[in-house]
Amino acid sequence: MPTSTREALVAAATDLLDEGGPERVTLREVGRRSGVSHNAPYKHFTGKQDLLAAVAARELDAYAEALRAGGHDGGLSRAVAAYVARALAHPARFRLVYGPWPAGVGQLGEAAERAWTSLVETVSAEQRAGRLPVTIGAVRLADLIRSTVHGAVDLELGGHLTKHEHGPASPVEVVEDLLAALRRD
Amino acid sequence: MPTSTREALVAAATDLLDEGGPERVTLREVGRRSGVSHNAPYKHFTGKQDLLAAVAARELDAYAEALRAGGHDGGLSRAVAAYVARALAHPARFRLVYGPWPAGVGQLGEAAERAWTSLVETVSAEQRAGRLPVTIGAVRLADLIRSTVHGAVDLELGGHLTKHEHGPASPVEVVEDLLAALRRD
DNA sequence: ACCTGAACACCGTTCAAGT
DNA sequence: ACCTGAACACCGTTCAAGT
């Protein structure tokens, strides 16, 4: 039972996104499920895109928490594994988050910033502990890891990654290969 | 001057996609620009999605050619650079190609297969030449490289990659860092 | 401040009909 | 085989009006 109309709208939009992707999300159905008219959302959001940005920002916060908690508990591998698990659990949200936003909606830029700051910190800590090479700066190394993680998840969601018989989920495997190569340096 | 209505439809859809993303592509505007009615496309494609799949398949063929020609000319780095250049030159097409296709449209699966076969071959050749480690199989190594390339391009298109003052385009830089780490093994 | 109902200008898709 | 025009069931967004 949502405490406010605004919350109900975001929840309904998230449910619809999970059910059938972005084209399933219509302001009319969102209103219907929230018990308001089809244009009540305009009192809480500037339009459909703004509502979807709220959904995306919320998911980015979940990414930030997964990366932070995983990094605190067990270092880089755990942080990445927690992030990958979250991303694969909600594919439509992942694609929304990294989808085509016109010139950075601002709200999203800040949330993305928060999400990845902790990864740079985790990378930096592993460098100081001698578990990652120091021949590359932490930010640049984080960009490499981030690219591989993002690409592996996105390819996996599209069914473009080679399937293996045993072992963990493919994206985790890909990232482990990267980390192994980096640590062999 | 397109030789057939079908070709005109694909060309118009591609132009509209480049101009304003997927939501700019409407069958009605595609028909308008092709000099036919708004439902003539149904005589050539099963629907809007099928038309977009044709656009995506065409772009995948361009990726295959870039990877093949680049790999033949100058090895892995050149192949990747050619692919990245093509992807960045047509951002909306890239996002369409790797976007959410319901259960692999078949037509696209085969085109994607063709596109990446040559990368595995290039990787395998570099392994034999001693320029890449043989501790990982060629397919698995290609998946790692592919993930990093894909992720770096996708993050760059979303403005999520850290900006650098000098040097080449960011995705190329990220991939060069990966290859350097792999070759240091 | 928040919400409603009607209206506008679009969509994708289907169908009966033409050549 | 290929195309057209009308029609259907939707959209997002705006607006005047209500409490």
Coordinates of C-alpha atoms (C1' of nucleotides) in Angstrom, one line a residue:
Chain A
M1 CA 0.0 0.0 0.0
P2 CA 1.9 3.1 -1.2
T3 CA 2.0 6.1 1.0
S4 CA 1.6 8.7 -1.8
T5 CA 0.3 8.9 -5.3
R6 CA 3.8 9.7 -6.6
E7 CA 5.2 6.5 -5.1
A8 CA 2.3 4.5 -6.5
L9 CA 3.0 5.9 -9.9
V10 CA 6.7 4.9 -9.8
A11 CA 5.8 1.5 -8.5
A12 CA 3.3 0.9 -11.2
A13 CA 5.7 2.0 -13.9
T14 CA 8.4 -0.3 -12.5
D15 CA 6.0 -3.2 -12.5
L16 CA 4.9 -2.6 -16.0
L17 CA 8.5 -2.2 -17.2
D18 CA 9.4 -5.6 -15.6
E19 CA 6.3 -7.2 -17.1
G20 CA 6.7 -6.2 -20.7
G21 CA 9.5 -3.7 -21.3
P22 CA 9.3 0.0 -22.0
E23 CA 6.5 -0.1 -24.5
R24 CA 4.3 -1.8 -21.9
V25 CA 4.6 1.4 -19.8
T26 CA 1.9 3.8 -20.7
L27 CA 0.8 6.7 -18.6
R28 CA -2.8 5.5 -19.0
E29 CA -2.1 2.0 -17.5
V30 CA 0.1 3.5 -14.8
G31 CA -2.8 5.8 -13.8
R32 CA -5.2 2.9 -13.9
R33 CA -3.1 0.8 -11.6
S34 CA -2.5 3.7 -9.3
G35 CA -6.2 4.5 -9.0
V36 CA -6.0 7.9 -10.7
S37 CA -6.9 9.3 -14.0
H38 CA -4.6 9.0 -17.0
N39 CA -3.2 12.5 -16.7
A40 CA -2.8 12.7 -13.0
P41 CA 0.9 11.8 -13.5
Y42 CA 1.4 15.2 -14.9
K43 CA 1.0 16.7 -11.5
H44 CA 4.0 14.7 -10.2
F45 CA 6.2 14.4 -13.3
T46 CA 6.7 16.6 -16.4
G47 CA 5.8 13.6 -18.6
K48 CA 6.4 10.0 -19.3
Q49 CA 10.1 10.4 -19.7
D50 CA 10.4 12.1 -16.3
L51 CA 8.5 9.2 -14.7
L52 CA 10.8 6.7 -16.3
A53 CA 13.8 8.7 -15.2
A54 CA 12.6 8.3 -11.6
V55 CA 12.4 4.5 -12.1
A56 CA 15.9 4.5 -13.6
A57 CA 17.3 6.6 -10.7
R58 CA 15.9 4.2 -8.2
E59 CA 17.5 1.3 -9.9
L60 CA 20.8 3.1 -10.0
D61 CA 20.6 3.6 -6.3
A62 CA 20.2 -0.2 -6.0
Y63 CA 23.3 -0.6 -8.1
A64 CA 25.2 1.8 -5.9
E65 CA 24.2 -0.2 -2.8
A66 CA 25.2 -3.5 -4.4
L67 CA 28.6 -2.2 -5.4
R68 CA 29.2 -0.6 -2.0
A69 CA 28.1 -3.5 0.1
G70 CA 29.8 -6.1 -2.1
G71 CA 33.0 -4.1 -2.1
H72 CA 33.0 -3.7 1.7
D73 CA 32.4 -7.4 2.3
G74 CA 34.7 -9.1 -0.1
G75 CA 36.5 -6.8 -2.4
L76 CA 36.3 -6.2 -6.1
S77 CA 35.1 -9.7 -7.2
R78 CA 32.2 -9.6 -4.7
A79 CA 31.2 -6.1 -5.6
V80 CA 31.1 -6.9 -9.3
A81 CA 29.2 -10.2 -8.6
A82 CA 26.6 -8.3 -6.6
Y83 CA 26.1 -5.8 -9.3
V84 CA 25.8 -8.4 -12.1
A85 CA 23.3 -10.3 -10.0
R86 CA 21.2 -7.3 -9.6
A87 CA 21.4 -6.3 -13.3
L88 CA 20.5 -9.8 -14.5
A89 CA 17.6 -10.0 -12.0
H90 CA 15.9 -6.9 -13.6
P91 CA 16.9 -6.8 -17.3
A92 CA 14.4 -4.2 -18.4
R93 CA 15.5 -1.8 -15.7
F94 CA 19.1 -2.3 -16.7
R95 CA 18.3 -1.4 -20.3
L96 CA 16.3 1.6 -19.2
V97 CA 19.1 2.9 -17.0
Y98 CA 21.7 2.7 -19.8
G99 CA 19.2 3.6 -22.5
P100 CA 19.1 6.7 -24.7
W101 CA 18.6 9.6 -22.4
P102 CA 18.6 13.0 -24.1
A103 CA 21.7 14.8 -23.0
G104 CA 21.8 13.4 -19.5
V105 CA 18.7 14.0 -17.5
G106 CA 20.7 15.4 -14.6
Q107 CA 18.9 13.4 -12.0
L108 CA 20.4 10.3 -13.6
G109 CA 23.9 11.7 -14.0
E110 CA 24.2 12.2 -10.2
A111 CA 22.8 8.8 -9.4
A112 CA 25.3 7.2 -11.9
E113 CA 28.1 9.2 -10.3
R114 CA 27.2 7.8 -6.8
A115 CA 26.9 4.3 -8.2
W116 CA 30.4 4.1 -9.5
T117 CA 32.4 6.1 -7.0
S118 CA 32.5 3.2 -4.6
L119 CA 34.0 1.0 -7.4
V120 CA 36.9 3.4 -7.9
E121 CA 37.5 3.2 -4.2
T122 CA 37.4 -0.6 -4.2
V123 CA 39.8 -0.7 -7.2
S124 CA 42.1 1.8 -5.4
A125 CA 42.1 -0.4 -2.3
E126 CA 43.0 -3.5 -4.2
Q127 CA 45.8 -1.6 -5.9
R128 CA 47.2 -0.6 -2.5
A129 CA 46.9 -4.2 -1.3
G130 CA 48.9 -5.3 -4.3
R131 CA 46.1 -7.3 -5.9
L132 CA 45.8 -5.1 -9.0
P133 CA 48.6 -3.4 -11.0
V134 CA 49.5 0.2 -10.3
T135 CA 50.7 0.8 -13.8
I136 CA 47.3 2.2 -14.6
G137 CA 45.5 4.8 -12.6
A138 CA 42.4 3.7 -10.5
V139 CA 39.9 5.7 -12.5
R140 CA 41.2 4.4 -15.8
L141 CA 41.3 0.8 -14.4
A142 CA 37.8 1.2 -13.1
D143 CA 36.7 2.4 -16.6
L144 CA 38.1 -0.8 -18.0
I145 CA 36.4 -3.0 -15.5
R146 CA 33.2 -1.1 -15.8
S147 CA 33.2 -1.5 -19.6
T148 CA 33.8 -5.2 -19.4
V149 CA 31.1 -5.7 -16.8
H150 CA 28.6 -3.6 -18.6
G151 CA 29.3 -5.2 -22.0
A152 CA 29.2 -8.7 -20.6
V153 CA 25.8 -8.1 -19.0
D154 CA 24.4 -6.3 -22.0
L155 CA 25.5 -9.0 -24.4
E156 CA 24.2 -11.7 -22.1
L157 CA 20.8 -10.0 -21.9
G158 CA 20.7 -10.0 -25.7
G159 CA 21.8 -13.7 -25.9
H160 CA 25.0 -12.6 -27.7
L161 CA 27.5 -14.3 -25.3
T162 CA 28.8 -17.7 -26.0
K163 CA 27.0 -20.2 -23.7
H164 CA 29.0 -22.6 -21.5
E165 CA 27.9 -25.9 -20.1
H166 CA 29.1 -25.5 -16.5
G167 CA 30.4 -22.7 -14.3
P168 CA 28.8 -19.5 -13.1
A169 CA 26.7 -17.1 -15.1
S170 CA 28.5 -16.0 -18.2
P171 CA 29.1 -12.3 -17.4
V172 CA 30.7 -13.2 -14.0
E173 CA 33.0 -15.6 -15.9
V174 CA 34.0 -12.9 -18.4
V175 CA 34.9 -10.5 -15.6
E176 CA 36.8 -13.2 -13.7
D177 CA 38.9 -13.7 -16.9
L178 CA 39.6 -10.0 -17.0
L179 CA 40.6 -9.8 -13.3
A180 CA 42.8 -12.9 -13.6
A181 CA 44.6 -11.3 -16.6
L182 CA 45.1 -8.0 -14.7
R183 CA 46.4 -9.8 -11.6
R184 CA 48.8 -11.9 -13.6
D185 CA 50.6 -8.7 -14.5
Chain B
M1 CA 17.0 6.6 -56.3
P2 CA 16.1 3.2 -54.8
T3 CA 15.5 0.4 -57.2
S4 CA 12.6 -1.1 -55.3
T5 CA 9.9 -0.1 -52.8
R6 CA 11.4 -2.5 -50.2
E7 CA 14.8 -0.8 -50.5
A8 CA 13.2 2.6 -50.2
L9 CA 11.5 1.6 -47.0
V10 CA 14.6 0.3 -45.4
A11 CA 16.5 3.4 -46.4
A12 CA 13.8 5.7 -45.1
A13 CA 13.7 3.8 -41.8
T14 CA 17.5 4.1 -41.5
D15 CA 17.4 7.8 -42.2
L16 CA 14.6 8.4 -39.6
L17 CA 16.5 6.3 -37.0
D18 CA 19.6 8.3 -37.5
E19 CA 17.7 11.6 -37.3
G20 CA 15.8 11.0 -34.1
G21 CA 16.1 7.5 -32.7
P22 CA 13.6 4.7 -32.8
E23 CA 10.6 6.7 -31.8
R24 CA 11.2 8.9 -34.8
V25 CA 10.6 5.8 -37.0
T26 CA 6.9 5.5 -37.8
L27 CA 5.5 3.4 -40.6
R28 CA 3.5 6.4 -41.7
E29 CA 6.5 8.6 -42.1
V30 CA 8.5 5.8 -43.7
G31 CA 5.7 5.4 -46.2
R32 CA 5.5 9.1 -46.8
R33 CA 9.2 9.4 -47.6
S34 CA 9.0 6.3 -49.8
G35 CA 6.1 7.7 -51.8
V36 CA 3.7 5.0 -50.8
S37 CA 0.8 4.8 -48.4
H38 CA 1.2 4.2 -44.7
N39 CA 0.4 0.5 -44.9
A40 CA 2.2 -0.4 -48.0
P41 CA 5.1 -1.6 -45.8
Y42 CA 3.0 -4.6 -44.7
K43 CA 3.4 -6.0 -48.2
H44 CA 7.2 -6.2 -47.6
F45 CA 7.5 -6.7 -43.9
T46 CA 5.3 -8.4 -41.3
G47 CA 5.3 -5.1 -39.3
K48 CA 7.3 -2.3 -37.9
Q49 CA 9.6 -4.6 -35.9
D50 CA 10.4 -6.7 -39.0
L51 CA 11.4 -3.5 -40.8
L52 CA 13.6 -2.4 -38.0
A53 CA 15.2 -5.9 -38.0
A54 CA 16.1 -5.4 -41.6
V55 CA 17.8 -2.1 -40.7
A56 CA 19.7 -3.9 -37.8
A57 CA 20.8 -6.8 -40.0
R58 CA 22.2 -4.4 -42.6
E59 CA 24.2 -2.6 -39.9
L60 CA 25.5 -5.9 -38.5
D61 CA 26.8 -6.7 -42.0
A62 CA 28.7 -3.4 -41.9
Y63 CA 30.2 -4.5 -38.5
A64 CA 31.2 -7.8 -40.0
E65 CA 32.9 -6.1 -42.9
A66 CA 34.8 -3.6 -40.6
L67 CA 36.0 -6.4 -38.3
R68 CA 37.0 -8.6 -41.2
A69 CA 38.8 -5.9 -43.2
G70 CA 40.5 -4.4 -40.1
G71 CA 41.6 -7.8 -38.9
H72 CA 43.0 -8.7 -42.3
D73 CA 44.9 -5.4 -42.6
G74 CA 46.4 -4.9 -39.2
G75 CA 45.4 -7.5 -36.7
L76 CA 43.2 -7.2 -33.6
S77 CA 43.8 -3.6 -32.7
R78 CA 42.9 -2.4 -36.2
A79 CA 39.8 -4.7 -36.3
V80 CA 38.5 -3.3 -33.0
A81 CA 39.3 0.3 -34.0
A82 CA 37.4 -0.1 -37.3
Y83 CA 34.4 -1.6 -35.5
V84 CA 34.4 1.1 -32.8
A85 CA 34.6 3.8 -35.4
R86 CA 31.6 2.4 -37.3
A87 CA 29.6 2.0 -34.0
L88 CA 30.3 5.6 -32.9
A89 CA 29.5 6.9 -36.3
H90 CA 25.9 5.5 -36.1
P91 CA 24.9 5.5 -32.4
A92 CA 21.2 4.9 -33.0
R93 CA 21.9 1.9 -35.2
F94 CA 24.2 0.5 -32.6
R95 CA 21.6 0.7 -29.9
L96 CA 19.0 -0.8 -32.3
V97 CA 21.3 -3.8 -33.1
Y98 CA 21.9 -4.6 -29.5
G99 CA 18.4 -3.6 -28.3
P100 CA 15.7 -5.8 -26.9
W101 CA 14.7 -8.3 -29.6
P102 CA 12.1 -10.8 -28.6
A103 CA 13.8 -14.2 -28.4
G104 CA 16.3 -13.5 -31.3
V105 CA 14.6 -12.6 -34.5
G106 CA 16.7 -15.3 -36.3
Q107 CA 17.6 -13.0 -39.2
L108 CA 19.6 -11.1 -36.6
G109 CA 21.2 -14.1 -34.9
E110 CA 22.8 -15.2 -38.1
A111 CA 24.0 -11.8 -39.0
A112 CA 25.6 -11.4 -35.5
E113 CA 27.2 -14.8 -35.9
R114 CA 28.8 -13.7 -39.2
A115 CA 30.0 -10.5 -37.6
W116 CA 32.0 -12.0 -34.8
T117 CA 33.3 -15.2 -36.4
S118 CA 36.2 -13.1 -37.9
L119 CA 37.1 -11.7 -34.5
V120 CA 37.6 -15.2 -33.1
E121 CA 39.8 -16.0 -36.1
T122 CA 41.8 -12.8 -35.6
V123 CA 42.2 -13.6 -31.9
S124 CA 43.3 -17.1 -32.7
A125 CA 45.9 -15.8 -35.2
E126 CA 47.4 -13.5 -32.6
Q127 CA 47.6 -16.3 -30.1
R128 CA 49.5 -18.4 -32.6
A129 CA 51.8 -15.4 -33.3
G130 CA 52.5 -15.2 -29.5
R131 CA 50.8 -11.8 -29.2
L132 CA 48.0 -13.0 -27.0
P133 CA 48.2 -15.6 -24.1
V134 CA 47.1 -19.1 -24.9
T135 CA 46.1 -19.8 -21.3
I136 CA 42.5 -18.9 -22.4
G137 CA 40.8 -20.4 -25.4
A138 CA 40.2 -18.2 -28.4
V139 CA 36.4 -18.2 -28.1
R140 CA 36.5 -17.2 -24.4
L141 CA 39.2 -14.6 -25.1
A142 CA 37.1 -13.2 -27.9
D143 CA 34.1 -13.0 -25.5
L144 CA 36.2 -11.0 -23.1
I145 CA 37.4 -8.6 -25.8
R146 CA 33.9 -8.3 -27.2
S147 CA 32.4 -7.5 -23.8
T148 CA 34.9 -4.8 -23.2
V149 CA 34.5 -3.3 -26.6
H150 CA 30.7 -3.4 -26.4
G151 CA 30.6 -2.0 -22.9
A152 CA 33.0 0.8 -23.7
V153 CA 31.1 1.9 -26.8
D154 CA 27.7 1.7 -25.0
L155 CA 28.9 3.6 -22.0
E156 CA 30.5 6.2 -24.2
L157 CA 27.3 6.7 -26.1
G158 CA 25.5 7.3 -22.8
G159 CA 28.2 9.7 -21.6
H160 CA 29.1 7.3 -18.8
L161 CA 32.8 7.0 -19.6
T162 CA 35.3 9.2 -17.9
K163 CA 36.4 11.9 -20.2
H164 CA 40.1 12.4 -21.0
E165 CA 41.8 15.6 -22.3
H166 CA 44.1 14.1 -25.0
G167 CA 44.5 10.8 -26.7
P168 CA 42.1 8.8 -28.9
A169 CA 38.4 8.3 -28.5
S170 CA 37.6 6.8 -25.1
P171 CA 36.4 3.3 -26.1
V172 CA 39.6 2.7 -28.1
E173 CA 41.6 3.7 -25.1
V174 CA 39.8 1.3 -22.9
V175 CA 40.3 -1.6 -25.3
E176 CA 44.0 -0.7 -25.6
D177 CA 44.3 -0.9 -21.9
L178 CA 42.8 -4.4 -22.0
L179 CA 45.0 -5.6 -24.8
A180 CA 48.1 -4.2 -23.0
A181 CA 47.2 -6.1 -19.9
L182 CA 46.6 -9.3 -21.8
R183 CA 49.9 -9.0 -23.7
R184 CA 51.8 -8.4 -20.5
D185 CA 50.9 -11.9 -19.4
Chain C
dA1 C1' -2.2 21.5 -4.6
dC2 C1' -4.2 17.7 -6.8
dC3 C1' -7.3 15.6 -9.8
dT4 C1' -10.9 14.8 -13.7
dG5 C1' -13.0 14.5 -18.5
dA6 C1' -12.9 16.0 -23.1
dA7 C1' -10.3 16.9 -26.9
dC8 C1' -6.2 16.9 -30.3
dA9 C1' -2.9 15.0 -33.0
dC10 C1' -0.8 11.2 -33.5
dC11 C1' 0.4 5.8 -33.6
dG12 C1' 0.4 0.3 -35.4
dT13 C1' -2.4 -2.8 -37.4
dT14 C1' -6.4 -4.8 -39.9
dC15 C1' -9.7 -5.1 -43.7
dA16 C1' -12.3 -4.5 -47.8
dA17 C1' -11.4 -3.0 -52.2
dG18 C1' -9.0 -1.8 -56.2
dT19 C1' -5.2 -2.8 -60.5
Chain D
dA1 C1' 1.6 -9.2 -56.4
dC2 C1' 1.3 -4.7 -54.8
dC3 C1' -1.1 -0.8 -53.2
dT4 C1' -4.9 2.4 -51.3
dG5 C1' -8.4 4.6 -48.0
dA6 C1' -11.2 3.9 -44.1
dA7 C1' -11.6 2.2 -39.7
dC8 C1' -10.2 0.5 -34.9
dA9 C1' -8.1 0.6 -30.7
dC10 C1' -4.8 2.7 -28.8
dC11 C1' -1.1 6.5 -27.4
dG12 C1' 1.2 11.2 -25.0
dT13 C1' 0.0 15.7 -24.0
dT14 C1' -2.9 19.9 -23.4
dC15 C1' -6.6 22.4 -21.5
dA16 C1' -10.7 24.0 -19.1
dA17 C1' -12.8 22.9 -15.1
dG18 C1' -13.6 21.2 -10.6
dT19 C1' -12.3 20.5 -5.0

